[in-house]
mmCIF file of C-alpha atoms in Angstrom:
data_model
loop_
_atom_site.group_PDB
_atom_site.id
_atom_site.type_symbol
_atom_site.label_atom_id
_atom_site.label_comp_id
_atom_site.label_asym_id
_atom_site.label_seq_id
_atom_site.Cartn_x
_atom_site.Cartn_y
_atom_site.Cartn_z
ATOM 1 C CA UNK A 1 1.939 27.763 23.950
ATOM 2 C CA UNK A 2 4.066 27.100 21.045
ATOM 3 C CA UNK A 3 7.032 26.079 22.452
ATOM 4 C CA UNK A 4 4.708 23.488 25.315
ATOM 5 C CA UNK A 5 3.531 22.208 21.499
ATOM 6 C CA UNK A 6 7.519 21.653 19.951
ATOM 7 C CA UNK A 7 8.529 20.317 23.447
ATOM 8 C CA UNK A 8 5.425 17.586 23.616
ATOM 9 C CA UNK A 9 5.563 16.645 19.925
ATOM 10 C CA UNK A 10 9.525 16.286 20.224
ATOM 11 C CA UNK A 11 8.671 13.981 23.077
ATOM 12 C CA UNK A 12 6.593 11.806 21.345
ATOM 13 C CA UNK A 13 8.666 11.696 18.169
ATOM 14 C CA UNK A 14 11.155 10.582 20.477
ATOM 15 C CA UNK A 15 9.009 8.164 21.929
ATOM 16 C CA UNK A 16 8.169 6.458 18.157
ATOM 17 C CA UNK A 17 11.563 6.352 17.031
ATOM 18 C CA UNK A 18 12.539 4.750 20.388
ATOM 19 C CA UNK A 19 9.920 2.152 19.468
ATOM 20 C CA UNK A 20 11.536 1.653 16.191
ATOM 21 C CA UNK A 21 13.272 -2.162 15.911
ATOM 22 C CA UNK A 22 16.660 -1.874 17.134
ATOM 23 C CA UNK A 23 18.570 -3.460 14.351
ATOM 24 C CA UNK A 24 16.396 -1.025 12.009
ATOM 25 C CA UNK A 25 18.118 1.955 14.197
ATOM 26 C CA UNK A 26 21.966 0.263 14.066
ATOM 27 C CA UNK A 27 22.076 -0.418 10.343
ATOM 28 C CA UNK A 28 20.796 3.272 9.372
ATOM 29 C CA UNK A 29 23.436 4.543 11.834
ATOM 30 C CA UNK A 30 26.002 2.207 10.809
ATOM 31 C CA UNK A 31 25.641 2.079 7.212
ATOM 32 C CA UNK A 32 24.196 5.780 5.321
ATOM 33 C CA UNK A 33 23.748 3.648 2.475
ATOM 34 C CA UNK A 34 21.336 1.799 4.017
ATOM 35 C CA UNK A 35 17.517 2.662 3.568
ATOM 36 C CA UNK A 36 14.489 1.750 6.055
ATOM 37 C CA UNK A 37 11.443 1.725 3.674
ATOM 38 C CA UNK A 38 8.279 1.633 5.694
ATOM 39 C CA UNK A 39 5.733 -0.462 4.987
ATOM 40 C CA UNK A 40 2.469 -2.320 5.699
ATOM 41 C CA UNK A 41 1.617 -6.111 6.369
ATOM 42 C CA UNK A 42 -0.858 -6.024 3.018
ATOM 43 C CA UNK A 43 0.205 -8.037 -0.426
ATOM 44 C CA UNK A 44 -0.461 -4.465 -2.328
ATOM 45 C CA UNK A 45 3.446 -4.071 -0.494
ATOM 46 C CA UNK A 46 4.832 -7.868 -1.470
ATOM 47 C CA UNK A 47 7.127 -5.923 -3.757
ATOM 48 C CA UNK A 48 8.840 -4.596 -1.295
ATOM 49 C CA UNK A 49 9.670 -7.316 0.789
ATOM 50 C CA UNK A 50 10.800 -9.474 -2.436
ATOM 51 C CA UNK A 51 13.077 -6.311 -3.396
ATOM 52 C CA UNK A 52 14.579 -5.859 0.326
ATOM 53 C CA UNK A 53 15.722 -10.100 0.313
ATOM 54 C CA UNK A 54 16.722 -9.452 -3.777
ATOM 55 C CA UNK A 55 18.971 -6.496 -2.612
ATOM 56 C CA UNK A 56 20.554 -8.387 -0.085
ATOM 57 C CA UNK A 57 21.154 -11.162 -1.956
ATOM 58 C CA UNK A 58 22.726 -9.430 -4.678
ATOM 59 C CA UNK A 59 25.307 -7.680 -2.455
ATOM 60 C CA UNK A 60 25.992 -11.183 -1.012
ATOM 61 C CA UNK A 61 27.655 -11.783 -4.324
ATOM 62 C CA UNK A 62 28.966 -8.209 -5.179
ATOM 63 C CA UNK A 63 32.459 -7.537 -4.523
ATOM 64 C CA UNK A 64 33.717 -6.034 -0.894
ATOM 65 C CA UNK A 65 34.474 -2.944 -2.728
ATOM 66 C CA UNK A 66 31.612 -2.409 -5.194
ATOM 67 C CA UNK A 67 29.292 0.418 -4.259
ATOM 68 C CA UNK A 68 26.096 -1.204 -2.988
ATOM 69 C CA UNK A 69 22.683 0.213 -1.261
ATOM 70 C CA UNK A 70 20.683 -2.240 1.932
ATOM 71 C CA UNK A 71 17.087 -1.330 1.903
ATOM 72 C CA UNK A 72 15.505 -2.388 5.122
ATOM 73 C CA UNK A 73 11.708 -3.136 5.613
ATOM 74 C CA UNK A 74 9.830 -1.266 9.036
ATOM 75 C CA UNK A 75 6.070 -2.808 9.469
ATOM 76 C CA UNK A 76 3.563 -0.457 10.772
ATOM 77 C CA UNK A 77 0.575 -1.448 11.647
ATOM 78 C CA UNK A 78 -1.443 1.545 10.122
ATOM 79 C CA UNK A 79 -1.444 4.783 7.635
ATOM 80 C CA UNK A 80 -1.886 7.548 10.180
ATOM 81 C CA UNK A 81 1.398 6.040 12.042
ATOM 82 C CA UNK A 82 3.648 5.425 8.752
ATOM 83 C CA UNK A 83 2.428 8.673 7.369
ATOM 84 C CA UNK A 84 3.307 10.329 10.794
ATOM 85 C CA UNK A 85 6.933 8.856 10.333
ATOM 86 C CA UNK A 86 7.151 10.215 7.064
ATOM 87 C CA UNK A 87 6.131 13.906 7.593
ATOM 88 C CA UNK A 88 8.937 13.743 10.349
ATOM 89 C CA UNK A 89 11.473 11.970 8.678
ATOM 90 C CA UNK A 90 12.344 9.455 10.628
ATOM 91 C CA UNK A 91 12.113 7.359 7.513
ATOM 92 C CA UNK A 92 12.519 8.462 4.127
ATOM 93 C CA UNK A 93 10.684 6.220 2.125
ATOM 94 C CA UNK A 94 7.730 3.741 2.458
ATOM 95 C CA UNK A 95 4.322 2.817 0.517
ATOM 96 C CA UNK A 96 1.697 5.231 1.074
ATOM 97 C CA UNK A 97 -1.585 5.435 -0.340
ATOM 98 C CA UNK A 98 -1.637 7.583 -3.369
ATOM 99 C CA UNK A 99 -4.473 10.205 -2.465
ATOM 100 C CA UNK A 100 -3.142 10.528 0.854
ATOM 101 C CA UNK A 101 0.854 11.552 -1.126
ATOM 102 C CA UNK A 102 -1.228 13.997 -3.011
ATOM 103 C CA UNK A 103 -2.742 15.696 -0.012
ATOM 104 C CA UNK A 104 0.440 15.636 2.462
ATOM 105 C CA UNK A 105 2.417 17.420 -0.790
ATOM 106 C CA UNK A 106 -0.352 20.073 -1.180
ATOM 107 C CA UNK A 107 0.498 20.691 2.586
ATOM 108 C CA UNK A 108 4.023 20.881 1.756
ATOM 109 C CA UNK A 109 4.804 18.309 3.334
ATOM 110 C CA UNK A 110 8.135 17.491 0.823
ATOM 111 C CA UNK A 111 7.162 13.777 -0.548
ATOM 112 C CA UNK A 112 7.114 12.818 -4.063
ATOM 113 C CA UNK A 113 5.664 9.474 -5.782
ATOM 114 C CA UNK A 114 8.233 7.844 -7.429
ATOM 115 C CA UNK A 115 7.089 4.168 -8.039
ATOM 116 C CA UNK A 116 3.763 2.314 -8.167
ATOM 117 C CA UNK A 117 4.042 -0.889 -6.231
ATOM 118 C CA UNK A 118 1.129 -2.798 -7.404
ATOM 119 C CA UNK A 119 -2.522 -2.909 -9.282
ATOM 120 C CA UNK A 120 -5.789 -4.591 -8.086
ATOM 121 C CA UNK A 121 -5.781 -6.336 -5.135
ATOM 122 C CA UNK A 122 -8.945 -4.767 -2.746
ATOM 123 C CA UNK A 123 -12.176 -6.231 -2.458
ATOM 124 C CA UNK A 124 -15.995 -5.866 -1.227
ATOM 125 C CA UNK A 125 -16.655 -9.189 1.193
ATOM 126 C CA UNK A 126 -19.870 -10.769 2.066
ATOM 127 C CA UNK A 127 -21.426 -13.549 4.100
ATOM 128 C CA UNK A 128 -20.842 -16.873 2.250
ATOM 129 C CA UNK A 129 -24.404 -17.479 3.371
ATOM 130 C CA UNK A 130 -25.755 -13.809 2.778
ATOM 131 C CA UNK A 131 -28.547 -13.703 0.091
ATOM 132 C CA UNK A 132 -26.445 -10.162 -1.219
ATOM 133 C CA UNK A 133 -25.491 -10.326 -4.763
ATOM 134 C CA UNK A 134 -25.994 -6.748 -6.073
ATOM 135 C CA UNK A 135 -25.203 -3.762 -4.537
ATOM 136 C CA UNK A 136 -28.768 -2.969 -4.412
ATOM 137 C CA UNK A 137 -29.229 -4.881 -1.550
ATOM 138 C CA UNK A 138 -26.931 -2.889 0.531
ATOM 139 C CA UNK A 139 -28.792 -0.606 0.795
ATOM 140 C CA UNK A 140 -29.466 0.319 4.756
ATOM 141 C CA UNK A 141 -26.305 -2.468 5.069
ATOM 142 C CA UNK A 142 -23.622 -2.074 7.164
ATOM 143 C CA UNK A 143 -20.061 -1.764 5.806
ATOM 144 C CA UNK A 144 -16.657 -1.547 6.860
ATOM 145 C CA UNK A 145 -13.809 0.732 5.685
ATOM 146 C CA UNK A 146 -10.111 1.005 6.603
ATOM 147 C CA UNK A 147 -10.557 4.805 6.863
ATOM 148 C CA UNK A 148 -12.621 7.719 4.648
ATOM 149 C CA UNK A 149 -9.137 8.460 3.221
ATOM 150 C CA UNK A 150 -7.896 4.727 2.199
ATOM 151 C CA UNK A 151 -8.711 4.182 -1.843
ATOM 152 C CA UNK A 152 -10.863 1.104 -0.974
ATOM 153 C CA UNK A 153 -13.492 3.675 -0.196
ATOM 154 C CA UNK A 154 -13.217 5.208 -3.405
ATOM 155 C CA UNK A 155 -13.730 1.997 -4.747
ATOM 156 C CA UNK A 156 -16.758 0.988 -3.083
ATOM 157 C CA UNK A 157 -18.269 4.370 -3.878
ATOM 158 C CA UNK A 158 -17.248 3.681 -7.955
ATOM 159 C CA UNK A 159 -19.151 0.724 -7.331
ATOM 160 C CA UNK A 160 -21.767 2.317 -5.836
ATOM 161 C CA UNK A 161 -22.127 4.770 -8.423
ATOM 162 C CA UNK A 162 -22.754 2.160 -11.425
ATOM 163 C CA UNK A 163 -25.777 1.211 -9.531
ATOM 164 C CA UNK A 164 -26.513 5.123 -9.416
ATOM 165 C CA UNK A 165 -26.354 5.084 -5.314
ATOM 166 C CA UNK A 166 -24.563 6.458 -2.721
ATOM 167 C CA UNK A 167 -22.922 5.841 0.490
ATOM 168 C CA UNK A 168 -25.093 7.910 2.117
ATOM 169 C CA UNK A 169 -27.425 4.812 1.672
ATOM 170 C CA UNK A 170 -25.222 2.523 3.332
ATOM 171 C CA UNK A 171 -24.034 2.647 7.016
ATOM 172 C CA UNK A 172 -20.252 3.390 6.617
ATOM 173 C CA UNK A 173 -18.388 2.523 9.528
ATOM 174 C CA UNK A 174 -14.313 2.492 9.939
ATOM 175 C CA UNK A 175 -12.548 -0.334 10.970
ATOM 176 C CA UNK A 176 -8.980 -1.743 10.858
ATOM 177 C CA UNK A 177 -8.701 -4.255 8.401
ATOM 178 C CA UNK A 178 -7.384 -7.353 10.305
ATOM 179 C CA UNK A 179 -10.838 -6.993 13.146
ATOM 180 C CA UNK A 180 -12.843 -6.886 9.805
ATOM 181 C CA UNK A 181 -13.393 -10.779 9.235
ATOM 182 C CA UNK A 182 -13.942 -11.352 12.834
ATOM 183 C CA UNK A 183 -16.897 -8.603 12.285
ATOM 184 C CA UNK A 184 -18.527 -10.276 9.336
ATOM 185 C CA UNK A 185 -18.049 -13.697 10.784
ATOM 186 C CA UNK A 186 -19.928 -12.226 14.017
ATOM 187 C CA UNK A 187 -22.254 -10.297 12.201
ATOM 188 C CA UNK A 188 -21.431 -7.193 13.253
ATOM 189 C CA UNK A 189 -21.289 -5.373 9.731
ATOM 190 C CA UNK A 190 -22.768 -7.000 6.707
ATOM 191 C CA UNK A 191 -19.538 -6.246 4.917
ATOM 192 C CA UNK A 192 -16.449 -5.202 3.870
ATOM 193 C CA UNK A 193 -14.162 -3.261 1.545
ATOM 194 C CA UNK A 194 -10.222 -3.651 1.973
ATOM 195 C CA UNK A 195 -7.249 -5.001 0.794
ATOM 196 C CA UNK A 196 -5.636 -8.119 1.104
ATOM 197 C CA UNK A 197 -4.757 -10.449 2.521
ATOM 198 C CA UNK A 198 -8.224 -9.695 4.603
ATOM 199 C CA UNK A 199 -10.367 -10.522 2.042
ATOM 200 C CA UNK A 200 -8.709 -13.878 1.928
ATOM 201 C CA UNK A 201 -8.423 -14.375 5.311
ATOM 202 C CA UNK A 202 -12.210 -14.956 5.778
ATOM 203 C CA UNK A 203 -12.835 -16.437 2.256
ATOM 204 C CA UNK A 204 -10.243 -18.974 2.645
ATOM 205 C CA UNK A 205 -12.221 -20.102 6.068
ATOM 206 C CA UNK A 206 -15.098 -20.744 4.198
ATOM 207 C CA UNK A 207 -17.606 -18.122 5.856
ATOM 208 C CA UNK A 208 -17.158 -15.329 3.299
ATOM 209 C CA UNK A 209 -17.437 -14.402 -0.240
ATOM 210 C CA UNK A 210 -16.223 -11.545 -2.761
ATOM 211 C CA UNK A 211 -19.043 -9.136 -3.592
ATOM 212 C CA UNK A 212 -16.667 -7.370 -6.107
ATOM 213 C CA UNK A 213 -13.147 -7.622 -7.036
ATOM 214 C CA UNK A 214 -10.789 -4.734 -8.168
ATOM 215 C CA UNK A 215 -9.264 -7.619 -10.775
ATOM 216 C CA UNK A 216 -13.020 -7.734 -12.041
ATOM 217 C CA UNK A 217 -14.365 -4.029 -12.065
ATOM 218 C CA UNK A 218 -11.024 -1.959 -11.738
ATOM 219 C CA UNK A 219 -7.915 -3.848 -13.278
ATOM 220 C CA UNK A 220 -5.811 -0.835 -13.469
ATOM 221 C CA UNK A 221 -6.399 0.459 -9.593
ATOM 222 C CA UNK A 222 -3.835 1.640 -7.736
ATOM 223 C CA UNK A 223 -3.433 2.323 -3.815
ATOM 224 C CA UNK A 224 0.072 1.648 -2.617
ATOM 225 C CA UNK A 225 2.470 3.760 -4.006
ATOM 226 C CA UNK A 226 6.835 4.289 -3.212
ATOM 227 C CA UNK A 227 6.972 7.912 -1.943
ATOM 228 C CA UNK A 228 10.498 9.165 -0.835
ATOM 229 C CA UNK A 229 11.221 12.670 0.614
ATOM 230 C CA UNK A 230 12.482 15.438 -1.453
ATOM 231 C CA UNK A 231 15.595 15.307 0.601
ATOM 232 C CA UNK A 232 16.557 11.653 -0.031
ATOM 233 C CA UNK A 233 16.161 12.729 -3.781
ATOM 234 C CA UNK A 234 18.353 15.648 -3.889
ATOM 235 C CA UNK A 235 20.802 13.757 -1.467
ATOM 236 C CA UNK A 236 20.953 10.657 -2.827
ATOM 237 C CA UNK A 237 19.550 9.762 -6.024
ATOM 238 C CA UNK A 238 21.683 6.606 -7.177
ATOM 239 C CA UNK A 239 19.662 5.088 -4.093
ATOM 240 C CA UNK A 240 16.334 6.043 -4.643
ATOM 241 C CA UNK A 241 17.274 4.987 -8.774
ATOM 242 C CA UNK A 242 18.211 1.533 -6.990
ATOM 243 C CA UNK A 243 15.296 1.131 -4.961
ATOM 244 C CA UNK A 244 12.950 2.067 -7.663
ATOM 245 C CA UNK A 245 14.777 -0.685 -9.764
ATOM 246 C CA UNK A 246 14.313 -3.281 -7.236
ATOM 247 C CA UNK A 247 11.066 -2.605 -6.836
ATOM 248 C CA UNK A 248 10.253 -2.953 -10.658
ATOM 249 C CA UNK A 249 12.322 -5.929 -10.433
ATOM 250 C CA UNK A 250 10.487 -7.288 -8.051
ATOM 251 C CA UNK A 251 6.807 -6.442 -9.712
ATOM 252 C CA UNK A 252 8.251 -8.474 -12.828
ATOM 253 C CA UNK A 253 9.261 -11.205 -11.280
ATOM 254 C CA UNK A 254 6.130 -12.280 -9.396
ATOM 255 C CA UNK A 255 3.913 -11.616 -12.075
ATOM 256 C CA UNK A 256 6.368 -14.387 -14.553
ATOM 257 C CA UNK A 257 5.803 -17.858 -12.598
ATOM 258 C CA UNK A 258 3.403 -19.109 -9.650
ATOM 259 C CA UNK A 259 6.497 -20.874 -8.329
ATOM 260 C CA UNK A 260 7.982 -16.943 -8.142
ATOM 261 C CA UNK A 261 4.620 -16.201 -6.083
ATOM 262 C CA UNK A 262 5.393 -19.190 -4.062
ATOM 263 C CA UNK A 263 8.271 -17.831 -2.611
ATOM 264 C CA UNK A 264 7.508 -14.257 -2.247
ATOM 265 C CA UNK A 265 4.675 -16.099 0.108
ATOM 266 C CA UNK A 266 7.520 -17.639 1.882
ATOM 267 C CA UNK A 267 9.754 -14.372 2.298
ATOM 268 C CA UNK A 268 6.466 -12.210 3.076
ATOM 269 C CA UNK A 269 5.155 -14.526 5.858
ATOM 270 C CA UNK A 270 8.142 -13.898 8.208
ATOM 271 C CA UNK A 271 8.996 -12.705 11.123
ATOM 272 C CA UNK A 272 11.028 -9.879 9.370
ATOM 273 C CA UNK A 273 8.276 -8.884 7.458
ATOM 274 C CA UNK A 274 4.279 -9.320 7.685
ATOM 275 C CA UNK A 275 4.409 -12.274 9.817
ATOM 276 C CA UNK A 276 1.294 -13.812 8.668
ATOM 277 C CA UNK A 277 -0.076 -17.277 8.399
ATOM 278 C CA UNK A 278 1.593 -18.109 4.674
ATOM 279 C CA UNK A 279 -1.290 -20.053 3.740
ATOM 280 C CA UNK A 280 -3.864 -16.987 3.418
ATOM 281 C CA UNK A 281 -0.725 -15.191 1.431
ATOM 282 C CA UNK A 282 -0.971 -18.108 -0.768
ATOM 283 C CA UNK A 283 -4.558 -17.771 -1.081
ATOM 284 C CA UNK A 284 -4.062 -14.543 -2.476
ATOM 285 C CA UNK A 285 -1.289 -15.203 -4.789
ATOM 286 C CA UNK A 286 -3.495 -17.952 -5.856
ATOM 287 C CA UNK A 287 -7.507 -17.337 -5.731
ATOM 288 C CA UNK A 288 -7.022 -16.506 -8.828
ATOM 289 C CA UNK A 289 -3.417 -15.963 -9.593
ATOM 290 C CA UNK A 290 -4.569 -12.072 -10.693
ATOM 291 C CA UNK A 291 -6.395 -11.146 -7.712
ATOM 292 C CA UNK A 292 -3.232 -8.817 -7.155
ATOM 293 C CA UNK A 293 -0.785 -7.747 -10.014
ATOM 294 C CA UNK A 294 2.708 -6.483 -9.877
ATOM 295 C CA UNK A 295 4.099 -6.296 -13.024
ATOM 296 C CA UNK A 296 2.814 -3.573 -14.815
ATOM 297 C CA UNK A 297 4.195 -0.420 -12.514
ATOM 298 C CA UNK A 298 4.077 2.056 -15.531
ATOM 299 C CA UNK A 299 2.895 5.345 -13.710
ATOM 300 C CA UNK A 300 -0.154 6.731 -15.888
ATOM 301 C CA UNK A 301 -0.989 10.556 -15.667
ATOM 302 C CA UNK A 302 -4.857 10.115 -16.205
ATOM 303 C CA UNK A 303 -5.047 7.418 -13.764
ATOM 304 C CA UNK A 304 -3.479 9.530 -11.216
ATOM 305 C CA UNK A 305 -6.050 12.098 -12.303
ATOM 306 C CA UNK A 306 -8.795 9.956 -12.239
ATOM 307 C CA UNK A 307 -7.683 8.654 -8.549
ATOM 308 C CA UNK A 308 -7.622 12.662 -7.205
ATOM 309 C CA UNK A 309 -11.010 12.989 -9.363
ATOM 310 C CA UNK A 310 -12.833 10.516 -6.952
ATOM 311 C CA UNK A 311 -10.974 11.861 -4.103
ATOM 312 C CA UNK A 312 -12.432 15.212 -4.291
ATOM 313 C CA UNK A 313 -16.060 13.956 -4.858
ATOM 314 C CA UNK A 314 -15.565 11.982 -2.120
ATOM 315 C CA UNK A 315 -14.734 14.859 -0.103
ATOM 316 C CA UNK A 316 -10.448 13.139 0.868
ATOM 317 C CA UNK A 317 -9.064 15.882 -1.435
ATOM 318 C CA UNK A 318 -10.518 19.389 -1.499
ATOM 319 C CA UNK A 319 -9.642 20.696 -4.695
ATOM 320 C CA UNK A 320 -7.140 19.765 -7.527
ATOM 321 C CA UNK A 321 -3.527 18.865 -6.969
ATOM 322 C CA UNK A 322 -0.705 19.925 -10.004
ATOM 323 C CA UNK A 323 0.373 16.384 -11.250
ATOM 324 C CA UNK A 324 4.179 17.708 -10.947
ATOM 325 C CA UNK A 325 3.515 18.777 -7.143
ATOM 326 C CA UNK A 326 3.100 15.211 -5.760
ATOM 327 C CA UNK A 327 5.041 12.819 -8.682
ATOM 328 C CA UNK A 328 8.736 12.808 -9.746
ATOM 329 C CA UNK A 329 8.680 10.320 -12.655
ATOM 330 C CA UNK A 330 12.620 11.116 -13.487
ATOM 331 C CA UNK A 331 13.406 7.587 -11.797
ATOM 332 C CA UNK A 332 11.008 5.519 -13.932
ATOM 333 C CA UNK A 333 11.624 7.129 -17.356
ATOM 334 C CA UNK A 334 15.073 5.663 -16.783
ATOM 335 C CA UNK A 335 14.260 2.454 -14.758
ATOM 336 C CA UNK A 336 16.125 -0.036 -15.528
ATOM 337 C CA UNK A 337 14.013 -3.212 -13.909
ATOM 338 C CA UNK A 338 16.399 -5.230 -11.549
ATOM 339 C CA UNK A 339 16.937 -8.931 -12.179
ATOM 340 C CA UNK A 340 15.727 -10.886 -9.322
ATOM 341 C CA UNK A 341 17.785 -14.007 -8.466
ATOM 342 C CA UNK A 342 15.564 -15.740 -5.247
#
């Protein structure tokens, strides 16, 4: 029995990495300094993007001989498949969602946070013609979550909470977050709690409207977060120091001019990366210009603590999780924020 279980899961490892991109594959071969940072197509990951171009920009200039690191994005198209990659190893690094680091470390699963990558950026959408304006009225409403693990539920149910209910008086449903504007536009759920650009997506066609904002009710929220294996750390930590740099450099440098933001929109939207319409990018980085933040990446003991708090009431997290067991802050007590020339 357990060897039929190694032999299929080795098969179907097999069968992911083999669907990897190809050039992805090459450069890690080619190149052991080079890193493939997984990712998703959401604006709580623009920093990664911006720092992947930055890097390669910056060793464009650097001599032949200078010692240099490539970090490569990888787009997945969900958490269970980039966390799946992770736990394997078939890439060392990408953004994960906090609560779900915390629990895959418990597990021993060998992952540490060692970056934020943004603040704000989910919201709670309605019907631009819905007569909901408190959360009152959603009661007996249905609503639509990424998954009972993703922090935009633990948003909703901080909302909830303020108006002393529960989501045991809504009808929670899961969804991916790209069908969800299609549902709200159709009817099919009443609303929806995600993060963007899928908010904007339906707000910027005129049928839908924020309920709540994290920039509003939560300005200090956090979801995606840099994790890199313990391995990669122990291996190789000038890299992970670099990519941790880049990415601070990168949360900086959005956050200091629109006409940064501008850009990022331009890198973000392409093929190599989310390949998304740039104009609902741009909605984000612009409607308003906080709606997500970068710049402030400072990792906060109490807020993690806080975050695990309202994981384990909502049942994600099953009891407390030592602050040292899932976070290695070594790399940002010495960050040294990179300077971004784009």
């Amino acid at each position: 029995m357990t060897t039929a279980f190694l032999h299929r899961r080795q098969f179907i490892q097999g069968l992911m990495a083999a669907s990897l991109p190809a050039g992805l594959m090459s450069c890690a071969e080619r190149n052991p300094n080079s890193l493939v940072v997984g990712g998703l197509p959401v604006t709580c990951n623009l920093t990664l993007p911006v720092a992947c171009v930055a890097k390669a920009a910056s060793n464009a200039k650097s001599a032949p001989d200078a010692p240099r690191y490539d970090f490569v994005y990888s787009k997945y198209s969900g958490w269970p498949e980039i966390k799946e990659s992770l736990m394997a190893g078939r890439i060392q690094a990408a953004y994960m969602l906090a609560p779900l680091v915390m629990d895959l470390a418990d597990k021993g699963i060998p992952v540490k946070i060692v970056s934020l990558g943004h603040r704000s950026g989910a919201v709670i959408m309605v019907r631009t013609d819905s007569t909901i304006q408190s959360f009152k009225q959603l009661t007996g409403k249905r609503i639509a979550i990424p998954s009972r693990f993703a922090v935009d539920l633990l948003f909703l149910r901080k909302m909830l909470a303020e108006e002393n209910m529960t989501v045991d008086q809504l009808q929670i449903v899961e969804m991916p977050p790209p069908d969800m504007p299609a549902a709200l536009y159709a009817n099919a759920v009443d609303a929806y709690c995600t993060g963007e650009p899928f908010g904007a997506a339906a707000q910027s066609a005129g049928y839908a409207r924020p309920l709540r904002m994290t920039r509003d009710e939560w300005p200090k929220y956090i979801c995606c977060v840099l994790t890199v294996r313990e391995e990669l750390i122990a291996e190789n930590r000038p890299m992970v120091q670099d990519l941790v740099n880049q990415i601070l450099g990168a949360g900086v440098w959005l956050d200091q001019k629109q006409d940064h933001r501008n850009k990022a929109v331009e890198i973000a939207a392409g093929r190599d990366y989310f390949n998304q319409d740039p104009n609902i990018i741009r909605f984000v980085m612009e409607n308003p210009t906080d709606r997500v933040t970068y710049g402030d990446l400072r990792m906060i003991r109490s807020e993690f603590e806080e975050l695990m708090q309202l994981s384990i009431e909502a049942g994600t997290i099953k009891h407390p999780i030592a602050y040292e067991k899932y976070m290695d802050e070594s790399f940002a007590r010495v960050a040294q924020a990179a300077t971004i020339h784009l």
